[in-house]
mmCIF file of C-alpha atoms in Angstrom:
data_model
loop_
_atom_site.group_PDB
_atom_site.id
_atom_site.type_symbol
_atom_site.label_atom_id
_atom_site.label_comp_id
_atom_site.label_asym_id
_atom_site.label_seq_id
_atom_site.Cartn_x
_atom_site.Cartn_y
_atom_site.Cartn_z
ATOM 1 C CA MET A 106 215.975 -1.978 319.916
ATOM 2 C CA ARG A 107 214.189 0.528 322.120
ATOM 3 C CA ILE A 108 216.001 -0.682 325.298
ATOM 4 C CA GLU A 109 219.820 -1.051 323.354
ATOM 5 C CA LEU A 110 218.813 2.917 322.257
ATOM 6 C CA ALA A 111 217.895 3.788 325.632
ATOM 7 C CA LYS A 112 221.137 2.447 327.090
ATOM 8 C CA LEU A 113 223.264 4.405 324.319
ATOM 9 C CA LEU A 114 221.410 7.570 325.336
ATOM 10 C CA LEU A 115 221.352 7.524 328.904
ATOM 11 C CA LYS A 116 224.997 7.247 328.758
ATOM 12 C CA ASN A 117 225.197 11.042 327.453
ATOM 13 C CA PRO A 118 228.293 10.325 325.043
ATOM 14 C CA ASP A 119 230.200 12.814 322.788
ATOM 15 C CA VAL A 120 229.559 11.419 319.439
ATOM 16 C CA LEU A 121 226.590 8.952 318.593
ATOM 17 C CA LEU A 122 227.305 6.166 315.883
ATOM 18 C CA LEU A 123 224.171 4.741 314.844
ATOM 19 C CA ASP A 124 223.921 2.417 311.962
ATOM 20 C CA GLU A 125 220.401 2.115 310.405
ATOM 21 C CA PRO A 126 218.725 2.905 313.911
ATOM 22 C CA THR A 127 215.337 3.536 312.522
ATOM 23 C CA ASN A 128 214.671 -0.200 311.142
ATOM 24 C CA HIS A 129 213.011 -1.890 314.167
ATOM 25 C CA LEU A 130 211.501 1.551 315.584
ATOM 26 C CA ASP A 131 207.704 2.254 315.303
ATOM 27 C CA ILE A 132 206.828 5.789 313.852
ATOM 28 C CA GLU A 133 206.083 7.387 317.333
ATOM 29 C CA SER A 134 209.649 6.170 318.737
ATOM 30 C CA ILE A 135 211.420 7.362 315.340
ATOM 31 C CA GLY A 136 209.711 10.838 315.970
ATOM 32 C CA TRP A 137 210.942 11.028 319.516
ATOM 33 C CA LEU A 138 214.437 9.688 318.756
ATOM 34 C CA GLU A 139 214.172 12.536 315.763
ATOM 35 C CA ASP A 140 213.533 15.377 318.587
ATOM 36 C CA PHE A 141 216.091 13.673 321.055
ATOM 37 C CA LEU A 142 219.148 13.844 318.385
ATOM 38 C CA THR A 143 218.161 17.516 317.089
ATOM 39 C CA ASN A 144 217.651 19.062 320.670
ATOM 40 C CA CYS A 145 219.545 16.877 322.692
ATOM 41 C CA ALA A 146 222.529 15.028 321.239
ATOM 42 C CA LYS A 147 226.223 16.462 320.900
ATOM 43 C CA ALA A 148 227.642 14.984 317.649
ATOM 44 C CA VAL A 149 226.069 12.238 315.662
ATOM 45 C CA VAL A 150 227.291 9.860 312.800
ATOM 46 C CA VAL A 151 224.168 8.132 311.242
ATOM 47 C CA ILE A 152 223.853 5.319 308.337
ATOM 48 C CA SER A 153 220.310 5.393 307.405
ATOM 49 C CA HIS A 154 218.116 4.585 304.154
ATOM 50 C CA ASP A 155 215.215 6.358 305.622
ATOM 51 C CA ARG A 156 214.877 9.813 303.599
ATOM 52 C CA LYS A 157 212.916 11.400 306.170
ATOM 53 C CA PHE A 158 214.768 10.689 309.134
ATOM 54 C CA VAL A 159 218.377 11.776 307.906
ATOM 55 C CA ASP A 160 216.494 15.292 306.268
ATOM 56 C CA ASN A 161 215.142 15.839 309.902
ATOM 57 C CA ILE A 162 218.141 15.437 311.790
ATOM 58 C CA THR A 163 221.378 15.840 309.722
ATOM 59 C CA THR A 164 223.333 19.047 308.480
ATOM 60 C CA ARG A 165 226.108 17.470 306.648
ATOM 61 C CA THR A 166 225.853 14.100 304.185
ATOM 62 C CA ILE A 167 229.018 12.164 303.156
ATOM 63 C CA GLU A 168 228.625 10.057 300.140
ATOM 64 C CA VAL A 169 230.920 6.941 299.922
ATOM 65 C CA THR A 170 231.176 5.822 296.272
ATOM 66 C CA MET A 171 233.494 3.860 293.846
ATOM 67 C CA GLY A 172 236.127 4.003 296.248
ATOM 68 C CA ARG A 173 235.975 7.701 297.000
ATOM 69 C CA ILE A 174 234.434 9.934 299.828
ATOM 70 C CA TYR A 175 232.641 13.471 299.129
ATOM 71 C CA ASP A 176 231.582 15.346 301.657
ATOM 72 C CA TYR A 177 228.786 17.782 301.277
ATOM 73 C CA LYS A 178 227.992 20.612 304.196
ATOM 74 C CA VAL A 179 224.265 20.132 303.315
ATOM 75 C CA ASN A 180 221.404 17.877 304.461
ATOM 76 C CA TYR A 181 220.203 14.864 302.076
ATOM 77 C CA SER A 182 217.648 16.918 300.235
ATOM 78 C CA GLN A 183 220.124 19.268 299.334
ATOM 79 C CA TYR A 184 222.920 16.877 298.660
ATOM 80 C CA LEU A 185 220.924 14.700 296.060
ATOM 81 C CA VAL A 186 220.696 18.272 293.998
ATOM 82 C CA LEU A 187 224.487 18.884 294.211
ATOM 83 C CA ARG A 188 225.467 15.378 293.662
ATOM 84 C CA ARG A 189 223.272 15.852 290.383
ATOM 85 C CA GLU A 190 225.165 18.583 289.521
ATOM 86 C CA ARG A 191 228.348 16.938 290.115
ATOM 87 C CA ARG A 192 227.772 13.991 288.130
ATOM 88 C CA GLU A 193 226.193 15.970 284.985
ATOM 89 C CA GLN A 194 229.658 17.941 285.342
ATOM 90 C CA GLN A 195 231.917 14.633 285.754
ATOM 91 C CA GLN A 196 229.657 12.982 282.416
ATOM 92 C CA LYS A 197 230.432 16.277 280.636
ATOM 93 C CA GLN A 198 234.259 15.938 281.466
ATOM 94 C CA TYR A 199 234.372 12.197 280.525
ATOM 95 C CA GLU A 200 232.672 12.543 277.349
ATOM 96 C CA GLU A 201 234.859 15.450 276.325
ATOM 97 C CA GLN A 202 237.916 13.182 277.372
ATOM 98 C CA GLN A 203 236.777 10.063 275.624
ATOM 99 C CA LYS A 204 236.377 12.371 272.265
ATOM 100 C CA MET A 205 240.174 13.815 272.700
ATOM 101 C CA ILE A 206 241.305 10.002 273.276
ATOM 102 C CA GLN A 207 239.751 8.667 270.226
ATOM 103 C CA GLU A 208 241.059 11.562 268.144
ATOM 104 C CA THR A 209 244.553 11.011 269.355
ATOM 105 C CA ARG A 210 244.339 7.427 268.759
ATOM 106 C CA ASP A 211 243.164 7.938 265.112
ATOM 107 C CA PHE A 212 246.064 10.606 264.679
ATOM 108 C CA ILE A 213 248.545 7.895 266.003
ATOM 109 C CA GLU A 214 246.993 5.014 263.730
ATOM 110 C CA ARG A 215 247.212 7.821 260.643
ATOM 111 C CA PHE A 216 250.711 8.445 260.947
ATOM 112 C CA LYS A 217 252.785 5.809 262.657
ATOM 113 C CA GLY A 218 254.496 4.640 260.044
ATOM 114 C CA THR A 219 255.099 8.354 258.438
ATOM 115 C CA TYR A 220 258.882 9.702 259.320
ATOM 116 C CA SER A 221 258.236 13.346 259.493
ATOM 117 C CA LYS A 222 255.327 12.407 262.072
ATOM 118 C CA THR A 223 257.435 10.197 264.129
ATOM 119 C CA LEU A 224 258.364 12.505 267.296
ATOM 120 C CA GLN A 225 254.305 13.770 267.230
ATOM 121 C CA VAL A 226 253.316 9.971 267.302
ATOM 122 C CA GLN A 227 255.601 9.197 270.242
ATOM 123 C CA SER A 228 254.723 12.631 272.260
ATOM 124 C CA ARG A 229 251.047 11.344 271.814
ATOM 125 C CA VAL A 230 251.314 7.842 272.584
ATOM 126 C CA ARG A 231 252.981 9.129 276.069
ATOM 127 C CA MET A 232 250.574 11.113 276.519
ATOM 128 C CA LEU A 233 248.069 8.732 276.640
ATOM 129 C CA GLU A 234 249.673 6.413 278.570
ATOM 130 C CA LYS A 235 250.040 9.313 281.154
ATOM 131 C CA LEU A 236 246.494 10.609 281.213
ATOM 132 C CA GLN A 237 244.299 10.144 284.263
ATOM 133 C CA LEU A 238 241.117 8.812 283.270
ATOM 134 C CA ILE A 239 238.020 10.599 284.456
ATOM 135 C CA GLU A 240 235.294 8.419 286.131
ATOM 136 C CA VAL A 241 231.720 8.864 286.222
ATOM 137 C CA ASP A 242 230.960 7.792 289.819
ATOM 138 C CA GLU A 243 228.009 5.379 289.093
ATOM 139 C CA GLU A 244 225.645 4.398 286.490
ATOM 140 C CA ASP A 245 222.385 6.244 286.954
ATOM 141 C CA THR A 246 219.608 3.891 287.112
ATOM 142 C CA SER A 247 216.675 6.185 288.348
ATOM 143 C CA ALA A 248 214.988 5.880 285.059
ATOM 144 C CA LEU A 249 214.872 2.183 285.680
ATOM 145 C CA ARG A 250 211.095 1.084 285.846
ATOM 146 C CA LEU A 251 209.830 -1.989 287.696
ATOM 147 C CA LYS A 252 206.685 -3.005 286.286
ATOM 148 C CA PHE A 253 204.451 -5.618 288.104
ATOM 149 C CA PRO A 254 202.492 -8.249 285.834
ATOM 150 C CA PRO A 255 199.108 -7.320 285.617
ATOM 151 C CA SER A 256 197.106 -8.948 288.323
ATOM 152 C CA PRO A 257 194.226 -11.247 288.115
ATOM 153 C CA ARG A 258 190.881 -9.840 288.684
ATOM 154 C CA SER A 259 189.492 -10.417 292.311
ATOM 155 C CA GLY A 260 186.340 -9.818 293.930
ATOM 156 C CA SER A 261 185.334 -6.099 294.886
ATOM 157 C CA TYR A 262 186.367 -6.842 298.591
ATOM 158 C CA PRO A 263 189.457 -8.703 299.019
ATOM 159 C CA VAL A 264 189.356 -8.513 302.616
ATOM 160 C CA SER A 265 186.292 -8.311 304.986
ATOM 161 C CA MET A 266 186.262 -8.662 308.647
ATOM 162 C CA ASP A 267 183.678 -8.330 311.578
ATOM 163 C CA GLY A 268 184.389 -8.533 315.295
ATOM 164 C CA VAL A 269 187.989 -9.742 314.640
ATOM 165 C CA GLY A 270 190.382 -10.117 317.703
ATOM 166 C CA LYS A 271 193.658 -12.039 319.085
ATOM 167 C CA CYS A 272 194.534 -13.339 322.497
ATOM 168 C CA TYR A 273 197.295 -15.334 323.940
ATOM 169 C CA GLY A 274 195.913 -16.390 327.122
ATOM 170 C CA PRO A 275 195.041 -13.497 329.209
ATOM 171 C CA HIS A 276 197.125 -11.334 326.953
ATOM 172 C CA VAL A 277 194.518 -9.171 324.585
ATOM 173 C CA VAL A 278 196.562 -8.081 321.334
ATOM 174 C CA PHE A 279 193.456 -6.461 319.733
ATOM 175 C CA ARG A 280 189.944 -6.813 319.480
ATOM 176 C CA ASN A 281 186.871 -6.247 317.888
ATOM 177 C CA ALA A 282 188.533 -5.318 314.527
ATOM 178 C CA SER A 283 185.649 -4.546 311.487
ATOM 179 C CA LEU A 284 187.000 -3.546 308.543
ATOM 180 C CA THR A 285 186.907 -3.827 304.700
ATOM 181 C CA ILE A 286 189.574 -3.387 302.299
ATOM 182 C CA GLU A 287 188.289 -2.849 298.723
ATOM 183 C CA ARG A 288 189.785 -3.881 295.586
ATOM 184 C CA GLY A 289 192.365 -1.658 294.324
ATOM 185 C CA ASP A 290 192.965 0.054 297.892
ATOM 186 C CA LYS A 291 196.526 0.544 299.138
ATOM 187 C CA VAL A 292 196.671 0.732 303.074
ATOM 188 C CA ALA A 293 199.074 1.085 305.770
ATOM 189 C CA PHE A 294 199.164 -0.883 309.050
ATOM 190 C CA VAL A 295 201.038 1.483 311.557
ATOM 191 C CA GLY A 296 201.394 1.807 315.339
ATOM 192 C CA ARG A 297 203.803 0.757 317.882
ATOM 193 C CA ASN A 298 205.825 -2.621 317.687
ATOM 194 C CA GLY A 299 203.702 -5.284 319.622
ATOM 195 C CA GLU A 300 200.253 -3.703 319.246
ATOM 196 C CA GLY A 301 199.097 -6.674 316.429
ATOM 197 C CA LYS A 302 200.207 -5.375 313.260
ATOM 198 C CA SER A 303 201.792 -8.470 311.958
ATOM 199 C CA THR A 304 199.237 -10.572 313.664
ATOM 200 C CA LEU A 305 196.302 -9.194 311.790
ATOM 201 C CA VAL A 306 198.601 -10.028 308.800
ATOM 202 C CA LYS A 307 198.952 -13.615 309.984
ATOM 203 C CA CYS A 308 195.210 -13.941 310.313
ATOM 204 C CA ILE A 309 194.655 -12.768 306.860
ATOM 205 C CA MET A 310 197.200 -15.264 305.789
ATOM 206 C CA GLY A 311 195.014 -17.932 307.950
ATOM 207 C CA GLU A 312 198.423 -18.987 309.578
ATOM 208 C CA ILE A 313 196.797 -18.355 313.024
ATOM 209 C CA PRO A 314 193.492 -18.809 314.599
ATOM 210 C CA HIS A 315 191.275 -15.809 315.604
ATOM 211 C CA GLU A 316 187.945 -14.594 317.157
ATOM 212 C CA GLY A 317 185.442 -13.152 314.969
ATOM 213 C CA THR A 318 184.569 -13.505 310.925
ATOM 214 C CA LEU A 319 187.265 -12.843 308.389
ATOM 215 C CA THR A 320 186.803 -13.386 304.827
ATOM 216 C CA LEU A 321 188.742 -13.112 301.447
ATOM 217 C CA GLY A 322 187.029 -12.267 298.669
ATOM 218 C CA HIS A 323 186.646 -14.157 295.258
ATOM 219 C CA ASN A 324 189.562 -15.354 293.558
ATOM 220 C CA VAL A 325 191.806 -13.703 295.982
ATOM 221 C CA GLN A 326 195.702 -14.320 294.947
ATOM 222 C CA ILE A 327 197.958 -13.214 297.908
ATOM 223 C CA GLY A 328 201.841 -12.184 297.687
ATOM 224 C CA TYR A 329 203.442 -12.121 301.139
ATOM 225 C CA PHE A 330 206.433 -10.786 302.256
ATOM 226 C CA ALA A 331 207.162 -11.688 305.776
ATOM 227 C CA GLN A 332 209.961 -10.602 307.930
ATOM 228 C CA ASN A 333 211.626 -13.872 307.641
ATOM 229 C CA GLN A 334 211.145 -14.447 304.253
ATOM 230 C CA ALA A 335 215.056 -14.233 303.185
ATOM 231 C CA SER A 336 215.287 -17.589 305.469
ATOM 232 C CA LEU A 337 212.527 -19.431 303.161
ATOM 233 C CA LEU A 338 214.683 -19.268 300.117
ATOM 234 C CA ASP A 339 216.248 -22.250 298.264
ATOM 235 C CA GLU A 340 219.937 -21.830 299.637
ATOM 236 C CA ASN A 341 221.264 -24.128 296.726
ATOM 237 C CA LEU A 342 219.913 -21.832 293.853
ATOM 238 C CA THR A 343 222.150 -18.660 292.573
ATOM 239 C CA VAL A 344 220.446 -15.263 292.825
ATOM 240 C CA PHE A 345 219.892 -15.529 288.969
ATOM 241 C CA GLN A 346 218.365 -19.023 289.285
ATOM 242 C CA THR A 347 216.054 -17.800 292.145
ATOM 243 C CA ILE A 348 214.615 -14.959 289.915
ATOM 244 C CA ASP A 349 214.864 -16.850 286.571
ATOM 245 C CA GLU A 350 212.571 -19.642 287.836
ATOM 246 C CA VAL A 351 209.695 -17.139 288.803
ATOM 247 C CA ALA A 352 210.354 -14.362 286.086
ATOM 248 C CA LYS A 353 207.213 -15.163 283.234
ATOM 249 C CA GLY A 354 206.385 -13.014 280.141
ATOM 250 C CA GLU A 355 208.238 -9.838 278.573
ATOM 251 C CA ILE A 356 209.855 -9.021 281.894
ATOM 252 C CA ARG A 357 212.115 -12.190 281.523
ATOM 253 C CA ASN A 358 214.149 -9.785 278.755
ATOM 254 C CA LYS A 359 214.854 -7.316 281.626
ATOM 255 C CA ILE A 360 216.249 -9.704 284.414
ATOM 256 C CA ARG A 361 219.569 -8.106 284.251
ATOM 257 C CA ASP A 362 218.081 -4.865 284.737
ATOM 258 C CA LEU A 363 216.102 -5.994 287.575
ATOM 259 C CA LEU A 364 219.072 -7.538 288.960
ATOM 260 C CA GLY A 365 220.854 -4.292 288.526
ATOM 261 C CA ALA A 366 218.110 -2.210 290.338
ATOM 262 C CA PHE A 367 218.520 -4.440 293.471
ATOM 263 C CA MET A 368 222.323 -4.195 293.484
ATOM 264 C CA PHE A 369 222.889 -7.843 291.926
ATOM 265 C CA GLY A 370 224.007 -6.647 288.659
ATOM 266 C CA SER A 371 227.492 -7.732 288.380
ATOM 267 C CA PRO A 372 228.102 -11.291 286.898
ATOM 268 C CA GLU A 373 229.823 -12.326 290.171
ATOM 269 C CA ALA A 374 226.876 -11.206 292.456
ATOM 270 C CA SER A 375 224.285 -12.685 290.257
ATOM 271 C CA MET A 376 226.173 -16.228 290.099
ATOM 272 C CA LYS A 377 226.215 -16.152 294.255
ATOM 273 C CA LYS A 378 224.565 -19.223 295.765
ATOM 274 C CA VAL A 379 221.933 -17.845 297.967
ATOM 275 C CA LYS A 380 223.704 -19.622 301.276
ATOM 276 C CA VAL A 381 226.331 -16.924 300.989
ATOM 277 C CA LEU A 382 224.281 -13.792 300.957
ATOM 278 C CA SER A 383 223.993 -11.446 303.936
ATOM 279 C CA GLY A 384 220.527 -10.950 305.661
ATOM 280 C CA GLY A 385 220.169 -7.674 303.676
ATOM 281 C CA GLU A 386 220.925 -9.544 300.403
ATOM 282 C CA ARG A 387 218.400 -12.068 300.940
ATOM 283 C CA THR A 388 215.918 -9.865 301.853
ATOM 284 C CA ARG A 389 216.155 -7.999 298.284
ATOM 285 C CA LEU A 390 215.994 -11.033 296.433
ATOM 286 C CA ALA A 391 213.067 -12.401 298.442
ATOM 287 C CA LEU A 392 211.426 -9.388 297.789
ATOM 288 C CA MET A 393 212.350 -9.339 294.048
ATOM 289 C CA ARG A 394 211.102 -12.370 293.627
ATOM 290 C CA LEU A 395 207.999 -11.831 295.044
ATOM 291 C CA LEU A 396 207.223 -8.761 292.794
ATOM 292 C CA LEU A 397 207.350 -11.105 289.919
ATOM 293 C CA GLU A 398 204.617 -13.468 290.331
ATOM 294 C CA PRO A 399 201.037 -12.529 289.194
ATOM 295 C CA VAL A 400 198.700 -11.548 292.313
ATOM 296 C CA ASN A 401 195.991 -9.501 293.146
ATOM 297 C CA LEU A 402 196.652 -8.509 296.815
ATOM 298 C CA LEU A 403 200.199 -7.809 298.024
ATOM 299 C CA ILE A 404 200.929 -8.076 301.720
ATOM 300 C CA LEU A 405 204.412 -6.573 302.707
ATOM 301 C CA ASP A 406 205.717 -6.658 306.245
ATOM 302 C CA GLU A 407 208.605 -4.284 306.688
ATOM 303 C CA PRO A 408 209.618 -4.825 302.865
ATOM 304 C CA THR A 409 212.075 -1.592 303.131
ATOM 305 C CA ASN A 410 214.414 -2.521 306.110
ATOM 306 C CA HIS A 411 217.127 -3.494 304.179
ATOM 307 C CA LEU A 412 216.779 -1.334 300.916
ATOM 308 C CA ASP A 413 218.827 1.333 299.724
ATOM 309 C CA LEU A 414 217.213 4.601 298.907
ATOM 310 C CA LYS A 415 217.418 4.171 295.153
ATOM 311 C CA THR A 416 215.855 0.581 295.208
ATOM 312 C CA LYS A 417 212.883 1.886 297.811
ATOM 313 C CA ASP A 418 212.316 4.502 295.280
ATOM 314 C CA ILE A 419 211.997 1.989 292.164
ATOM 315 C CA LEU A 420 209.826 -0.567 294.768
ATOM 316 C CA LYS A 421 207.683 2.279 295.594
ATOM 317 C CA GLN A 422 206.771 3.728 291.911
ATOM 318 C CA ALA A 423 206.165 -0.411 291.326
ATOM 319 C CA LEU A 424 203.762 -0.300 293.945
ATOM 320 C CA MET A 425 202.252 2.893 293.103
ATOM 321 C CA ASP A 426 201.732 1.900 289.297
ATOM 322 C CA TYR A 427 200.389 -1.946 290.468
ATOM 323 C CA ASP A 428 196.688 -2.483 289.832
ATOM 324 C CA GLY A 429 196.133 -4.714 292.494
ATOM 325 C CA THR A 430 195.397 -4.162 296.778
ATOM 326 C CA LEU A 431 198.172 -3.628 298.556
ATOM 327 C CA ILE A 432 198.235 -4.095 302.408
ATOM 328 C CA VAL A 433 202.117 -2.323 303.696
ATOM 329 C CA VAL A 434 203.335 -2.574 307.480
ATOM 330 C CA SER A 435 205.647 -0.221 307.584
ATOM 331 C CA HIS A 436 207.361 2.537 309.821
ATOM 332 C CA ASP A 437 208.997 4.549 307.019
ATOM 333 C CA ARG A 438 207.172 7.880 306.368
ATOM 334 C CA ASP A 439 208.692 9.157 303.052
ATOM 335 C CA PHE A 440 207.980 5.091 301.678
ATOM 336 C CA LEU A 441 204.199 5.394 302.720
ATOM 337 C CA ASP A 442 203.816 9.063 301.546
ATOM 338 C CA GLY A 443 201.679 9.258 298.379
ATOM 339 C CA LEU A 444 201.428 5.525 298.281
ATOM 340 C CA VAL A 445 198.791 4.721 300.680
ATOM 341 C CA THR A 446 195.245 6.213 301.097
ATOM 342 C CA LYS A 447 194.262 4.519 304.245
ATOM 343 C CA VAL A 448 195.734 3.911 307.367
ATOM 344 C CA TYR A 449 194.727 1.489 310.069
ATOM 345 C CA GLU A 450 196.276 2.267 313.558
ATOM 346 C CA PHE A 451 196.964 -0.307 316.168
ATOM 347 C CA GLY A 452 197.114 0.589 319.163
ATOM 348 C CA HIS A 453 195.371 0.053 322.922
ATOM 349 C CA GLN A 454 194.023 -3.459 321.706
ATOM 350 C CA ARG A 455 191.968 -1.916 318.889
ATOM 351 C CA VAL A 456 192.179 -1.028 315.449
ATOM 352 C CA ARG A 457 191.385 2.420 313.907
ATOM 353 C CA GLU A 458 190.611 3.515 310.454
ATOM 354 C CA HIS A 459 191.796 6.931 308.791
ATOM 355 C CA LEU A 460 190.511 7.872 305.625
ATOM 356 C CA CYS A 461 193.688 9.747 304.718
ATOM 357 C CA GLY A 462 197.549 9.661 303.995
ATOM 358 C CA VAL A 463 200.274 8.904 306.529
ATOM 359 C CA TYR A 464 201.088 12.629 307.123
ATOM 360 C CA GLU A 465 197.621 13.648 307.565
ATOM 361 C CA PHE A 466 197.185 10.651 310.027
ATOM 362 C CA LEU A 467 200.551 11.486 312.023
ATOM 363 C CA GLU A 468 199.309 15.305 312.327
ATOM 364 C CA THR A 469 195.808 14.334 313.847
ATOM 365 C CA ARG A 470 197.631 11.830 316.197
ATOM 366 C CA ARG A 471 200.269 15.006 317.237
ATOM 367 C CA LEU A 472 197.043 16.812 317.927
ATOM 368 C CA GLU A 473 195.167 13.823 319.596
ATOM 369 C CA ASN A 474 198.295 13.654 322.225
ATOM 370 C CA LEU A 475 198.671 17.429 322.615
ATOM 371 C CA GLN A 476 194.992 17.030 323.614
ATOM 372 C CA GLU A 477 195.574 14.073 325.989
ATOM 373 C CA LEU A 478 198.691 16.037 327.914
ATOM 374 C CA GLU A 479 196.118 19.200 328.235
ATOM 375 C CA ARG A 480 193.262 16.823 329.650
ATOM 376 C CA ARG A 481 195.991 15.233 332.207
ATOM 377 C CA GLY A 482 197.283 18.726 332.982
#
């Protein structure tokens, strides 16, 4: 992805069309791309679900919804405010029109057999036939709450490692990783691509051998979302069946709401077979399925790559309310902000612990990079 982007930028085009450019970029690359687009690019059109990225680089937001296009001359955060105001106005107009329609129908029904009111009845019937109905752009599901089942209690230290390392022949991915994740911790694995984040996750899962000692605590039950999770779904089941077979307890009453939150709300969408779904749809389905299983250690590897902003918000709130332990590999700063309180940085064949949120970590790294440049100078 970085190479493709570099080739594109070197052409110095008059307009850049970027469709989800941050999906496979690491945090440092996203920061560099933001600076480039802000300071060097001419015109940029971007489709992105990375809220921080679009807020930092855009000055105009074009919304496509229900067959209509709305153009706002503001960035994303300001657009949200204006959009809410527009929707409230729409809702008010819709309710007033519905009231008027009902009153008109009542009048027609009441006087349709009365000779003296015939002209008035016919006039109102014609008026209803010609009336242009006001539509509210979309159902607001922002109040929907996705709640995890209570997690079974694990030991105090779900993951402990001492001197853990991984090499592929002469290639060292990382060495001497020693860290302890306590019950209830919410931590992020960050760093450049290829520095070992997903590799360490696979070590924790027991999928690959490693150096050193890695211990899982008592009664640890892992829920794992890998980047290839979507390909493991049963292709012959429908969307509804895929969720129905894992939903237990009171959440079963809210399956339709859940499907709606993850954009499978219509009857046609919920009855689609998995084999006809797009990559993004499969990812959302795999994630939703995982979130219904009672586990006490959730490991999510790039869970937001194919999620829209609203679904990401629902997922983030659910993870903040989750009472188990969370490890998330992600480059999405807005998603990590307020969710994690500990950051493990992968780079230069080692793993460093930072006891802070993602923005404090990024500020620390920025200062370290400036100091490094000064030293080299």
